[in-house]
Amino acid sequence: MPAITVENPLTLPAVAPPAAPEARPRPVLGVVTAPTGFEGEGFPVRRAFAGIKYRHLDPFIMMDQMGEVEYAPGEPKGTPWHPHRGFETVTYLMDGTFVHQDSEGGGGVINDGDTQWMTAGSGLLHIEAPPEQLVMTGGLFHGIQLWVNLPAKDKMTSPRYQDIGGGNVKLLTTPDGGGLLRLIAGDLDGHSGPGVTHTPITLVHATVSPGAEITLPWQSDYNGLAYVLSGRGSVGTDHRPVELGQTAVFGDGDSLTVRADDRQDGNTPNLEVILLGGRPIREPMAHYGPFVMNSQAELRQAFEDFQAGRLGRVPGPVPHTAPGDDAPTAD
């Protein structure tokens, strides 16, 4: 990790910190540690947003860090067939390969550095699995899956897929070259990522060199989150410590700051962090398992539609519902 990088970041466009004194640095409201668990057929995950109030997450619902795990031959696992409705899934791989297939006949492969953006919208069934070659040989697997809510007006939009190859991600840096920024979606200092979103968000994977500090302009009407994929560092102007598996929640302001510790572990030479922000939807949310709607009645309808086969069908037995979290605390 990471798959997409450059030898000399100073050859990239630089993101300048916002001009002082007008810019307000975002304070750190809190840092939480992700619990570990298993998803799908048994691959290890960290639940990045567990314990965070939904008012700080909106429009994001959940995020899992998948791995980092080195599989032995025969060990790689995926998910069974399962339905989704009412939101978007964003799967970003740093290492490894996943194969996607859906009940509408679509599909594709995502490799190191690739992103698959699936708008479930009105609903479909899909499956994600390692390719046969990876199952046979084993290997490194590491990525994230993010769920992004859809506003009520877009809940029943037609499903849509975006396969964003790692080579299409917008690469940026900081003025001193201490940070490599992979802009996957949204805008950052006038630069745009390739992901097209219904809900306005910004998604960045940042690599911060030991001892370097990055301060990025951040839209004042977005929330702000930073999740540590690996390494150690600090967040905010008061330098709150963070490490692998921790999420920092930022308050209001115009910029956010992340710093890498001077010394990192031998197997994690840099601080790797996912930076997230989005414009809150501020609508009622009803979330259960694979469905994210606006009311309990809409949730019941989603389950009825699934059981009646209106979200699509696959050969063989009735597909299993994927494991899901309880609804985030909506206060």
C-alpha atoms as a PDB file:
ATOM      1  CA  MET A   1       0.000   0.000   0.000  1.00  0.00           C
ATOM      2  CA  PRO A   2      -0.625   2.285  -1.720  1.00  0.00           C
ATOM      3  CA  ALA A   3      -0.933   1.034  -5.288  1.00  0.00           C
ATOM      4  CA  ILE A   4      -1.085   4.453  -6.972  1.00  0.00           C
ATOM      5  CA  THR A   5       1.897   6.655  -6.172  1.00  0.00           C
ATOM      6  CA  VAL A   6       4.546   8.860  -7.780  1.00  0.00           C
ATOM      7  CA  GLU A   7       8.313   9.018  -7.347  1.00  0.00           C
ATOM      8  CA  ASN A   8       8.442  12.786  -6.861  1.00  0.00           C
ATOM      9  CA  PRO A   9       5.245  14.413  -5.497  1.00  0.00           C
ATOM     10  CA  LEU A  10       6.652  17.873  -6.273  1.00  0.00           C
ATOM     11  CA  THR A  11       5.876  17.219  -9.945  1.00  0.00           C
ATOM     12  CA  LEU A  12       2.148  17.287  -9.079  1.00  0.00           C
ATOM     13  CA  PRO A  13      -0.192  20.271  -8.676  1.00  0.00           C
ATOM     14  CA  ALA A  14      -0.031  21.577  -5.101  1.00  0.00           C
ATOM     15  CA  VAL A  15      -2.995  22.212  -2.808  1.00  0.00           C
ATOM     16  CA  ALA A  16      -2.345  25.389  -0.870  1.00  0.00           C
ATOM     17  CA  PRO A  17      -3.601  25.813   2.695  1.00  0.00           C
ATOM     18  CA  PRO A  18      -6.354  28.424   3.011  1.00  0.00           C
ATOM     19  CA  ALA A  19      -5.225  31.992   3.582  1.00  0.00           C
ATOM     20  CA  ALA A  20      -5.089  33.189   7.183  1.00  0.00           C
ATOM     21  CA  PRO A  21      -6.549  34.905   9.126  1.00  0.00           C
ATOM     22  CA  GLU A  22      -9.909  34.436   7.376  1.00  0.00           C
ATOM     23  CA  ALA A  23      -9.746  30.630   7.386  1.00  0.00           C
ATOM     24  CA  ARG A  24     -10.908  28.898  10.562  1.00  0.00           C
ATOM     25  CA  PRO A  25      -9.086  25.646  11.398  1.00  0.00           C
ATOM     26  CA  ARG A  26     -11.490  22.842  12.237  1.00  0.00           C
ATOM     27  CA  PRO A  27     -11.264  21.663  15.843  1.00  0.00           C
ATOM     28  CA  VAL A  28     -11.191  17.951  16.654  1.00  0.00           C
ATOM     29  CA  LEU A  29     -14.411  16.991  18.439  1.00  0.00           C
ATOM     30  CA  GLY A  30     -13.302  13.464  19.240  1.00  0.00           C
ATOM     31  CA  VAL A  31     -11.360  10.360  18.228  1.00  0.00           C
ATOM     32  CA  VAL A  32     -12.927   6.875  18.232  1.00  0.00           C
ATOM     33  CA  THR A  33     -11.364   3.442  17.742  1.00  0.00           C
ATOM     34  CA  ALA A  34     -12.983   1.062  15.249  1.00  0.00           C
ATOM     35  CA  PRO A  35     -14.030  -2.343  16.584  1.00  0.00           C
ATOM     36  CA  THR A  36     -12.994  -5.344  14.520  1.00  0.00           C
ATOM     37  CA  GLY A  37     -15.281  -7.976  13.058  1.00  0.00           C
ATOM     38  CA  PHE A  38     -16.013 -10.072   9.995  1.00  0.00           C
ATOM     39  CA  GLU A  39     -18.140  -9.380   6.929  1.00  0.00           C
ATOM     40  CA  GLY A  40     -19.578 -11.445   4.095  1.00  0.00           C
ATOM     41  CA  GLU A  41     -18.157 -14.950   4.083  1.00  0.00           C
ATOM     42  CA  GLY A  42     -15.638 -14.088   6.776  1.00  0.00           C
ATOM     43  CA  PHE A  43     -13.147 -11.434   5.674  1.00  0.00           C
ATOM     44  CA  PRO A  44     -11.833  -9.210   8.500  1.00  0.00           C
ATOM     45  CA  VAL A  45     -13.018  -5.593   8.787  1.00  0.00           C
ATOM     46  CA  ARG A  46     -12.709  -2.577  11.052  1.00  0.00           C
ATOM     47  CA  ARG A  47     -15.987  -0.646  11.530  1.00  0.00           C
ATOM     48  CA  ALA A  48     -14.610   2.849  11.093  1.00  0.00           C
ATOM     49  CA  PHE A  49     -17.699   4.817  12.167  1.00  0.00           C
ATOM     50  CA  ALA A  50     -18.911   2.676  15.071  1.00  0.00           C
ATOM     51  CA  GLY A  51     -19.753   4.862  18.065  1.00  0.00           C
ATOM     52  CA  ILE A  52     -19.982   8.134  16.108  1.00  0.00           C
ATOM     53  CA  LYS A  53     -23.296  10.013  16.254  1.00  0.00           C
ATOM     54  CA  TYR A  54     -25.038  10.162  12.887  1.00  0.00           C
ATOM     55  CA  ARG A  55     -25.228  13.962  12.993  1.00  0.00           C
ATOM     56  CA  HIS A  56     -21.422  13.961  12.555  1.00  0.00           C
ATOM     57  CA  LEU A  57     -21.514  11.373   9.731  1.00  0.00           C
ATOM     58  CA  ASP A  58     -24.397  12.554   7.523  1.00  0.00           C
ATOM     59  CA  PRO A  59     -24.378  11.881   4.522  1.00  0.00           C
ATOM     60  CA  PHE A  60     -22.114   8.879   5.239  1.00  0.00           C
ATOM     61  CA  ILE A  61     -23.658   5.784   6.791  1.00  0.00           C
ATOM     62  CA  MET A  62     -20.814   3.381   7.452  1.00  0.00           C
ATOM     63  CA  MET A  63     -17.278   2.553   6.348  1.00  0.00           C
ATOM     64  CA  ASP A  64     -15.377  -0.718   6.681  1.00  0.00           C
ATOM     65  CA  GLN A  65     -11.633  -1.097   6.359  1.00  0.00           C
ATOM     66  CA  MET A  66     -11.289  -4.516   4.685  1.00  0.00           C
ATOM     67  CA  GLY A  67      -8.030  -6.112   5.772  1.00  0.00           C
ATOM     68  CA  GLU A  68      -5.123  -5.437   5.613  1.00  0.00           C
ATOM     69  CA  VAL A  69      -4.719  -9.223   5.440  1.00  0.00           C
ATOM     70  CA  GLU A  70      -2.230 -11.582   3.797  1.00  0.00           C
ATOM     71  CA  TYR A  71      -4.259 -14.612   2.689  1.00  0.00           C
ATOM     72  CA  ALA A  72      -2.820 -18.093   2.419  1.00  0.00           C
ATOM     73  CA  PRO A  73      -3.902 -20.221  -0.569  1.00  0.00           C
ATOM     74  CA  GLY A  74      -7.589 -21.101  -0.261  1.00  0.00           C
ATOM     75  CA  GLU A  75      -8.340 -18.369   2.289  1.00  0.00           C
ATOM     76  CA  PRO A  76      -9.576 -15.338   0.251  1.00  0.00           C
ATOM     77  CA  LYS A  77     -13.267 -14.621   0.865  1.00  0.00           C
ATOM     78  CA  GLY A  78     -15.969 -12.318  -0.448  1.00  0.00           C
ATOM     79  CA  THR A  79     -19.695 -11.773   0.037  1.00  0.00           C
ATOM     80  CA  PRO A  80     -22.682 -13.900  -0.959  1.00  0.00           C
ATOM     81  CA  TRP A  81     -25.433 -12.492  -3.178  1.00  0.00           C
ATOM     82  CA  HIS A  82     -27.237  -9.715  -1.323  1.00  0.00           C
ATOM     83  CA  PRO A  83     -29.570  -6.778  -2.046  1.00  0.00           C
ATOM     84  CA  HIS A  84     -29.147  -3.009  -1.683  1.00  0.00           C
ATOM     85  CA  ARG A  85     -31.531  -0.075  -2.025  1.00  0.00           C
ATOM     86  CA  GLY A  86     -31.449   3.641  -1.234  1.00  0.00           C
ATOM     87  CA  PHE A  87     -27.724   4.514  -1.127  1.00  0.00           C
ATOM     88  CA  GLU A  88     -24.347   4.229  -2.874  1.00  0.00           C
ATOM     89  CA  THR A  89     -21.483   1.835  -2.128  1.00  0.00           C
ATOM     90  CA  VAL A  90     -17.918   2.944  -2.808  1.00  0.00           C
ATOM     91  CA  THR A  91     -15.298   0.166  -2.888  1.00  0.00           C
ATOM     92  CA  TYR A  92     -11.681   1.367  -3.029  1.00  0.00           C
ATOM     93  CA  LEU A  93      -8.856  -1.180  -3.131  1.00  0.00           C
ATOM     94  CA  MET A  94      -5.259  -0.392  -2.209  1.00  0.00           C
ATOM     95  CA  ASP A  95      -4.092  -4.001  -2.616  1.00  0.00           C
ATOM     96  CA  GLY A  96      -5.682  -7.072  -4.144  1.00  0.00           C
ATOM     97  CA  THR A  97      -8.539  -7.845  -6.518  1.00  0.00           C
ATOM     98  CA  PHE A  98     -12.328  -8.093  -6.227  1.00  0.00           C
ATOM     99  CA  VAL A  99     -14.803  -9.280  -8.874  1.00  0.00           C
ATOM    100  CA  HIS A 100     -18.308  -7.779  -8.913  1.00  0.00           C
ATOM    101  CA  GLN A 101     -21.430  -9.259 -10.494  1.00  0.00           C
ATOM    102  CA  ASP A 102     -25.027  -8.046 -10.282  1.00  0.00           C
ATOM    103  CA  SER A 103     -28.519  -9.334 -11.027  1.00  0.00           C
ATOM    104  CA  GLU A 104     -28.828  -6.986 -14.034  1.00  0.00           C
ATOM    105  CA  GLY A 105     -25.966  -8.708 -15.852  1.00  0.00           C
ATOM    106  CA  GLY A 106     -23.353  -6.108 -14.998  1.00  0.00           C
ATOM    107  CA  GLY A 107     -19.967  -6.749 -13.511  1.00  0.00           C
ATOM    108  CA  GLY A 108     -16.329  -5.887 -13.453  1.00  0.00           C
ATOM    109  CA  VAL A 109     -12.968  -6.302 -11.769  1.00  0.00           C
ATOM    110  CA  ILE A 110     -11.310  -3.810  -9.447  1.00  0.00           C
ATOM    111  CA  ASN A 111      -7.565  -4.063  -8.831  1.00  0.00           C
ATOM    112  CA  ASP A 112      -4.886  -2.193  -6.883  1.00  0.00           C
ATOM    113  CA  GLY A 113      -5.818   1.490  -6.708  1.00  0.00           C
ATOM    114  CA  ASP A 114      -9.211   1.105  -8.446  1.00  0.00           C
ATOM    115  CA  THR A 115     -12.592   2.283  -7.183  1.00  0.00           C
ATOM    116  CA  GLN A 116     -16.021   0.933  -7.999  1.00  0.00           C
ATOM    117  CA  TRP A 117     -18.870   3.345  -7.297  1.00  0.00           C
ATOM    118  CA  MET A 118     -22.239   1.596  -7.266  1.00  0.00           C
ATOM    119  CA  THR A 119     -25.427   3.610  -6.952  1.00  0.00           C
ATOM    120  CA  ALA A 120     -27.910   1.016  -5.703  1.00  0.00           C
ATOM    121  CA  GLY A 121     -30.822   3.457  -6.001  1.00  0.00           C
ATOM    122  CA  SER A 122     -34.095   1.588  -6.558  1.00  0.00           C
ATOM    123  CA  GLY A 123     -32.362  -1.702  -5.849  1.00  0.00           C
ATOM    124  CA  LEU A 124     -30.533  -4.738  -7.176  1.00  0.00           C
ATOM    125  CA  LEU A 125     -28.696  -7.859  -6.042  1.00  0.00           C
ATOM    126  CA  HIS A 126     -24.935  -8.157  -6.250  1.00  0.00           C
ATOM    127  CA  ILE A 127     -21.982 -10.268  -5.181  1.00  0.00           C
ATOM    128  CA  GLU A 128     -18.326  -9.421  -4.551  1.00  0.00           C
ATOM    129  CA  ALA A 129     -15.733 -12.178  -4.565  1.00  0.00           C
ATOM    130  CA  PRO A 130     -12.005 -12.721  -5.032  1.00  0.00           C
ATOM    131  CA  PRO A 131     -11.066 -14.142  -8.450  1.00  0.00           C
ATOM    132  CA  GLU A 132     -10.244 -17.835  -8.682  1.00  0.00           C
ATOM    133  CA  GLN A 133      -6.538 -17.119  -9.165  1.00  0.00           C
ATOM    134  CA  LEU A 134      -6.340 -15.185  -5.870  1.00  0.00           C
ATOM    135  CA  VAL A 135      -8.188 -17.990  -4.059  1.00  0.00           C
ATOM    136  CA  MET A 136      -5.659 -20.482  -5.397  1.00  0.00           C
ATOM    137  CA  THR A 137      -2.523 -18.485  -4.643  1.00  0.00           C
ATOM    138  CA  GLY A 138      -3.508 -16.282  -1.717  1.00  0.00           C
ATOM    139  CA  GLY A 139      -2.081 -12.791  -1.424  1.00  0.00           C
ATOM    140  CA  LEU A 140      -2.496  -9.337   0.058  1.00  0.00           C
ATOM    141  CA  PHE A 141      -5.975  -7.794   0.316  1.00  0.00           C
ATOM    142  CA  HIS A 142      -6.702  -4.281   1.608  1.00  0.00           C
ATOM    143  CA  GLY A 143      -9.422  -1.751   0.873  1.00  0.00           C
ATOM    144  CA  ILE A 144     -12.372   0.190   2.159  1.00  0.00           C
ATOM    145  CA  GLN A 145     -16.094   0.139   1.482  1.00  0.00           C
ATOM    146  CA  LEU A 146     -18.006   3.340   2.153  1.00  0.00           C
ATOM    147  CA  TRP A 147     -21.790   3.751   2.156  1.00  0.00           C
ATOM    148  CA  VAL A 148     -23.088   7.169   1.043  1.00  0.00           C
ATOM    149  CA  ASN A 149     -26.732   8.041   1.667  1.00  0.00           C
ATOM    150  CA  LEU A 150     -29.032   9.303  -1.076  1.00  0.00           C
ATOM    151  CA  PRO A 151     -31.566  12.090  -0.515  1.00  0.00           C
ATOM    152  CA  ALA A 152     -35.234  11.126  -0.687  1.00  0.00           C
ATOM    153  CA  LYS A 153     -35.582  12.474  -4.233  1.00  0.00           C
ATOM    154  CA  ASP A 154     -32.859  10.069  -5.443  1.00  0.00           C
ATOM    155  CA  LYS A 155     -33.675   6.956  -3.384  1.00  0.00           C
ATOM    156  CA  MET A 156     -35.408   5.230  -6.294  1.00  0.00           C
ATOM    157  CA  THR A 157     -33.080   6.382  -9.067  1.00  0.00           C
ATOM    158  CA  SER A 158     -31.928   3.757 -11.547  1.00  0.00           C
ATOM    159  CA  PRO A 159     -28.808   1.819 -10.507  1.00  0.00           C
ATOM    160  CA  ARG A 160     -25.538   3.193 -11.878  1.00  0.00           C
ATOM    161  CA  TYR A 161     -21.906   2.024 -11.910  1.00  0.00           C
ATOM    162  CA  GLN A 162     -18.674   3.904 -12.178  1.00  0.00           C
ATOM    163  CA  ASP A 163     -15.439   1.980 -12.561  1.00  0.00           C
ATOM    164  CA  ILE A 164     -12.699   4.451 -11.649  1.00  0.00           C
ATOM    165  CA  GLY A 165      -9.301   3.083 -12.574  1.00  0.00           C
ATOM    166  CA  GLY A 166      -6.426   4.067 -10.322  1.00  0.00           C
ATOM    167  CA  GLY A 167      -4.822   5.901 -13.228  1.00  0.00           C
ATOM    168  CA  ASN A 168      -7.836   8.234 -13.433  1.00  0.00           C
ATOM    169  CA  VAL A 169      -7.634   9.424  -9.836  1.00  0.00           C
ATOM    170  CA  LYS A 170      -6.537  13.067  -9.521  1.00  0.00           C
ATOM    171  CA  LEU A 171      -3.071  13.150  -7.922  1.00  0.00           C
ATOM    172  CA  LEU A 172      -2.122  16.246  -5.918  1.00  0.00           C
ATOM    173  CA  THR A 173       0.440  17.227  -3.325  1.00  0.00           C
ATOM    174  CA  THR A 174       1.142  19.868  -0.686  1.00  0.00           C
ATOM    175  CA  PRO A 175       3.533  22.799  -1.250  1.00  0.00           C
ATOM    176  CA  ASP A 176       6.460  21.011   0.437  1.00  0.00           C
ATOM    177  CA  GLY A 177       5.718  17.620  -1.174  1.00  0.00           C
ATOM    178  CA  GLY A 178       5.116  16.033   2.237  1.00  0.00           C
ATOM    179  CA  GLY A 179       1.663  14.774   1.337  1.00  0.00           C
ATOM    180  CA  LEU A 180       0.454  12.766  -1.666  1.00  0.00           C
ATOM    181  CA  LEU A 181      -3.283  13.294  -2.177  1.00  0.00           C
ATOM    182  CA  ARG A 182      -5.419  10.932  -4.248  1.00  0.00           C
ATOM    183  CA  LEU A 183      -8.652  12.798  -4.965  1.00  0.00           C
ATOM    184  CA  ILE A 184     -11.242  10.139  -5.811  1.00  0.00           C
ATOM    185  CA  ALA A 185     -14.380  12.302  -5.719  1.00  0.00           C
ATOM    186  CA  GLY A 186     -15.346  15.893  -5.067  1.00  0.00           C
ATOM    187  CA  ASP A 187     -13.409  19.143  -5.241  1.00  0.00           C
ATOM    188  CA  LEU A 188     -10.252  20.248  -3.459  1.00  0.00           C
ATOM    189  CA  ASP A 189      -8.755  23.697  -4.005  1.00  0.00           C
ATOM    190  CA  GLY A 190     -10.180  23.906  -7.517  1.00  0.00           C
ATOM    191  CA  HIS A 191      -9.248  20.348  -8.498  1.00  0.00           C
ATOM    192  CA  SER A 192     -11.918  17.706  -9.197  1.00  0.00           C
ATOM    193  CA  GLY A 193     -11.874  13.954  -8.671  1.00  0.00           C
ATOM    194  CA  PRO A 194     -13.336  11.562 -11.272  1.00  0.00           C
ATOM    195  CA  GLY A 195     -16.196  10.193  -9.114  1.00  0.00           C
ATOM    196  CA  VAL A 196     -19.675  11.518  -9.978  1.00  0.00           C
ATOM    197  CA  THR A 197     -21.902  11.744  -6.899  1.00  0.00           C
ATOM    198  CA  HIS A 198     -25.591  12.366  -6.250  1.00  0.00           C
ATOM    199  CA  THR A 199     -24.739  13.695  -2.793  1.00  0.00           C
ATOM    200  CA  PRO A 200     -21.944  16.323  -2.759  1.00  0.00           C
ATOM    201  CA  ILE A 201     -18.895  14.816  -1.018  1.00  0.00           C
ATOM    202  CA  THR A 202     -15.093  14.872  -1.052  1.00  0.00           C
ATOM    203  CA  LEU A 203     -13.101  11.626  -0.768  1.00  0.00           C
ATOM    204  CA  VAL A 204      -9.295  11.683  -0.496  1.00  0.00           C
ATOM    205  CA  HIS A 205      -6.672   9.029   0.266  1.00  0.00           C
ATOM    206  CA  ALA A 206      -3.640  10.871   1.654  1.00  0.00           C
ATOM    207  CA  THR A 207      -0.125   9.574   2.255  1.00  0.00           C
ATOM    208  CA  VAL A 208       1.737  11.817   4.703  1.00  0.00           C
ATOM    209  CA  SER A 209       5.516  11.437   5.002  1.00  0.00           C
ATOM    210  CA  PRO A 210       7.070  11.099   8.491  1.00  0.00           C
ATOM    211  CA  GLY A 211       7.210  14.499  10.194  1.00  0.00           C
ATOM    212  CA  ALA A 212       5.127  16.207   7.489  1.00  0.00           C
ATOM    213  CA  GLU A 213       1.954  18.167   8.156  1.00  0.00           C
ATOM    214  CA  ILE A 214      -0.842  18.843   5.683  1.00  0.00           C
ATOM    215  CA  THR A 215      -3.490  21.556   6.037  1.00  0.00           C
ATOM    216  CA  LEU A 216      -6.192  21.356   3.394  1.00  0.00           C
ATOM    217  CA  PRO A 217      -9.005  23.759   2.549  1.00  0.00           C
ATOM    218  CA  TRP A 218     -12.332  22.121   3.396  1.00  0.00           C
ATOM    219  CA  GLN A 219     -15.780  23.299   2.356  1.00  0.00           C
ATOM    220  CA  SER A 220     -17.394  24.978   5.327  1.00  0.00           C
ATOM    221  CA  ASP A 221     -20.819  23.401   4.639  1.00  0.00           C
ATOM    222  CA  TYR A 222     -19.309  19.861   4.658  1.00  0.00           C
ATOM    223  CA  ASN A 223     -18.580  17.725   7.685  1.00  0.00           C
ATOM    224  CA  GLY A 224     -15.029  16.446   8.169  1.00  0.00           C
ATOM    225  CA  LEU A 225     -13.686  12.981   9.053  1.00  0.00           C
ATOM    226  CA  ALA A 226     -10.224  11.413   8.999  1.00  0.00           C
ATOM    227  CA  TYR A 227      -9.708   7.634   9.262  1.00  0.00           C
ATOM    228  CA  VAL A 228      -6.227   6.159   9.756  1.00  0.00           C
ATOM    229  CA  LEU A 229      -5.525   3.189   7.482  1.00  0.00           C
ATOM    230  CA  SER A 230      -2.001   2.717   8.832  1.00  0.00           C
ATOM    231  CA  GLY A 231       0.693   4.566  10.732  1.00  0.00           C
ATOM    232  CA  ARG A 232       0.628   7.099  13.549  1.00  0.00           C
ATOM    233  CA  GLY A 233       0.141  10.834  13.644  1.00  0.00           C
ATOM    234  CA  SER A 234      -2.038  13.625  14.951  1.00  0.00           C
ATOM    235  CA  VAL A 235      -5.018  15.701  13.845  1.00  0.00           C
ATOM    236  CA  GLY A 236      -6.080  19.293  14.335  1.00  0.00           C
ATOM    237  CA  THR A 237      -4.027  22.281  15.349  1.00  0.00           C
ATOM    238  CA  ASP A 238      -3.866  20.905  18.900  1.00  0.00           C
ATOM    239  CA  HIS A 239      -2.286  17.664  17.558  1.00  0.00           C
ATOM    240  CA  ARG A 240      -4.631  15.009  18.940  1.00  0.00           C
ATOM    241  CA  PRO A 241      -2.864  11.631  18.584  1.00  0.00           C
ATOM    242  CA  VAL A 242      -4.324   9.090  16.114  1.00  0.00           C
ATOM    243  CA  GLU A 243      -3.240   5.672  14.904  1.00  0.00           C
ATOM    244  CA  LEU A 244      -4.345   2.688  12.834  1.00  0.00           C
ATOM    245  CA  GLY A 245      -8.092   2.066  13.094  1.00  0.00           C
ATOM    246  CA  GLN A 246      -9.050   5.422  14.584  1.00  0.00           C
ATOM    247  CA  THR A 247     -11.442   8.048  13.182  1.00  0.00           C
ATOM    248  CA  ALA A 248     -11.162  11.743  14.018  1.00  0.00           C
ATOM    249  CA  VAL A 249     -14.322  13.851  13.873  1.00  0.00           C
ATOM    250  CA  PHE A 250     -13.754  17.511  13.011  1.00  0.00           C
ATOM    251  CA  GLY A 251     -15.995  20.421  13.943  1.00  0.00           C
ATOM    252  CA  ASP A 252     -16.907  23.476  11.884  1.00  0.00           C
ATOM    253  CA  GLY A 253     -14.310  25.479   9.995  1.00  0.00           C
ATOM    254  CA  ASP A 254     -12.573  26.010   6.679  1.00  0.00           C
ATOM    255  CA  SER A 255      -9.534  23.715   6.906  1.00  0.00           C
ATOM    256  CA  LEU A 256      -8.390  20.459   8.448  1.00  0.00           C
ATOM    257  CA  THR A 257      -4.901  19.480   9.561  1.00  0.00           C
ATOM    258  CA  VAL A 258      -3.206  16.062   9.715  1.00  0.00           C
ATOM    259  CA  ARG A 259       0.389  15.396  10.775  1.00  0.00           C
ATOM    260  CA  ALA A 260       2.495  12.225  10.585  1.00  0.00           C
ATOM    261  CA  ASP A 261       4.700  11.279  13.507  1.00  0.00           C
ATOM    262  CA  ASP A 262       8.435  11.618  12.916  1.00  0.00           C
ATOM    263  CA  ARG A 263       8.903   7.878  13.469  1.00  0.00           C
ATOM    264  CA  GLN A 264       6.655   5.214  11.960  1.00  0.00           C
ATOM    265  CA  ASP A 265       6.638   1.437  12.244  1.00  0.00           C
ATOM    266  CA  GLY A 266       9.007  -0.453   9.962  1.00  0.00           C
ATOM    267  CA  ASN A 267       6.173  -2.015   7.925  1.00  0.00           C
ATOM    268  CA  THR A 268       4.212   1.268   7.648  1.00  0.00           C
ATOM    269  CA  PRO A 269       6.678   3.920   6.483  1.00  0.00           C
ATOM    270  CA  ASN A 270       4.039   6.687   6.162  1.00  0.00           C
ATOM    271  CA  LEU A 271       0.766   7.808   7.681  1.00  0.00           C
ATOM    272  CA  GLU A 272      -2.071   6.632   5.411  1.00  0.00           C
ATOM    273  CA  VAL A 273      -5.418   8.329   5.987  1.00  0.00           C
ATOM    274  CA  ILE A 274      -8.840   8.581   4.352  1.00  0.00           C
ATOM    275  CA  LEU A 275     -10.234  12.130   4.450  1.00  0.00           C
ATOM    276  CA  LEU A 276     -13.992  12.463   4.035  1.00  0.00           C
ATOM    277  CA  GLY A 277     -16.438  15.325   3.887  1.00  0.00           C
ATOM    278  CA  GLY A 278     -19.980  15.757   2.645  1.00  0.00           C
ATOM    279  CA  ARG A 279     -22.925  18.110   2.680  1.00  0.00           C
ATOM    280  CA  PRO A 280     -25.398  16.739   5.257  1.00  0.00           C
ATOM    281  CA  ILE A 281     -28.740  15.620   3.811  1.00  0.00           C
ATOM    282  CA  ARG A 282     -30.604  16.264   7.081  1.00  0.00           C
ATOM    283  CA  GLU A 283     -33.529  13.970   6.329  1.00  0.00           C
ATOM    284  CA  PRO A 284     -35.007  11.180   8.457  1.00  0.00           C
ATOM    285  CA  MET A 285     -33.107   7.933   7.978  1.00  0.00           C
ATOM    286  CA  ALA A 286     -34.349   4.378   8.430  1.00  0.00           C
ATOM    287  CA  HIS A 287     -31.481   1.874   8.084  1.00  0.00           C
ATOM    288  CA  TYR A 288     -31.612  -1.871   8.502  1.00  0.00           C
ATOM    289  CA  GLY A 289     -29.135  -4.306   6.987  1.00  0.00           C
ATOM    290  CA  PRO A 290     -28.752  -3.685   3.245  1.00  0.00           C
ATOM    291  CA  PHE A 291     -31.452  -0.987   2.921  1.00  0.00           C
ATOM    292  CA  VAL A 292     -31.267   2.717   3.758  1.00  0.00           C
ATOM    293  CA  MET A 293     -34.562   4.555   3.399  1.00  0.00           C
ATOM    294  CA  ASN A 294     -36.421   7.513   4.934  1.00  0.00           C
ATOM    295  CA  SER A 295     -39.117   5.677   6.890  1.00  0.00           C
ATOM    296  CA  GLN A 296     -39.984   2.320   8.425  1.00  0.00           C
ATOM    297  CA  ALA A 297     -42.740   1.923   5.830  1.00  0.00           C
ATOM    298  CA  GLU A 298     -40.162   2.290   3.041  1.00  0.00           C
ATOM    299  CA  LEU A 299     -37.939  -0.264   4.765  1.00  0.00           C
ATOM    300  CA  ARG A 300     -40.819  -2.751   4.919  1.00  0.00           C
ATOM    301  CA  GLN A 301     -41.514  -2.130   1.243  1.00  0.00           C
ATOM    302  CA  ALA A 302     -37.852  -2.752   0.400  1.00  0.00           C
ATOM    303  CA  PHE A 303     -37.915  -6.131   2.165  1.00  0.00           C
ATOM    304  CA  GLU A 304     -41.205  -7.026   0.490  1.00  0.00           C
ATOM    305  CA  ASP A 305     -39.801  -6.106  -2.916  1.00  0.00           C
ATOM    306  CA  PHE A 306     -36.684  -8.174  -2.233  1.00  0.00           C
ATOM    307  CA  GLN A 307     -38.672 -11.226  -1.121  1.00  0.00           C
ATOM    308  CA  ALA A 308     -40.934 -10.898  -4.164  1.00  0.00           C
ATOM    309  CA  GLY A 309     -37.923 -10.840  -6.501  1.00  0.00           C
ATOM    310  CA  ARG A 310     -38.472  -7.258  -7.624  1.00  0.00           C
ATOM    311  CA  LEU A 311     -34.838  -6.356  -6.881  1.00  0.00           C
ATOM    312  CA  GLY A 312     -33.630  -9.022  -9.303  1.00  0.00           C
ATOM    313  CA  ARG A 313     -33.068 -12.761  -9.221  1.00  0.00           C
ATOM    314  CA  VAL A 314     -30.050 -15.039  -9.341  1.00  0.00           C
ATOM    315  CA  PRO A 315     -29.959 -18.763 -10.172  1.00  0.00           C
ATOM    316  CA  GLY A 316     -30.211 -21.214  -7.327  1.00  0.00           C
ATOM    317  CA  PRO A 317     -31.522 -20.768  -3.774  1.00  0.00           C
ATOM    318  CA  VAL A 318     -32.987 -17.521  -2.481  1.00  0.00           C
ATOM    319  CA  PRO A 319     -30.003 -15.172  -1.921  1.00  0.00           C
ATOM    320  CA  HIS A 320     -28.923 -14.479   1.615  1.00  0.00           C
ATOM    321  CA  THR A 321     -29.266 -11.006   3.053  1.00  0.00           C
ATOM    322  CA  ALA A 322     -25.828  -9.556   3.777  1.00  0.00           C
ATOM    323  CA  PRO A 323     -25.031  -8.856   7.414  1.00  0.00           C
ATOM    324  CA  GLY A 324     -25.692  -5.236   8.338  1.00  0.00           C
ATOM    325  CA  ASP A 325     -25.141  -2.850  11.211  1.00  0.00           C
ATOM    326  CA  ASP A 326     -27.832  -1.491  13.429  1.00  0.00           C
ATOM    327  CA  ALA A 327     -28.932   1.992  12.453  1.00  0.00           C
ATOM    328  CA  PRO A 328     -26.520   4.710  13.551  1.00  0.00           C
ATOM    329  CA  THR A 329     -27.691   6.823  16.478  1.00  0.00           C
ATOM    330  CA  ALA A 330     -29.590   9.654  14.801  1.00  0.00           C
ATOM    331  CA  ASP A 331     -29.220  12.421  17.352  1.00  0.00           C
END
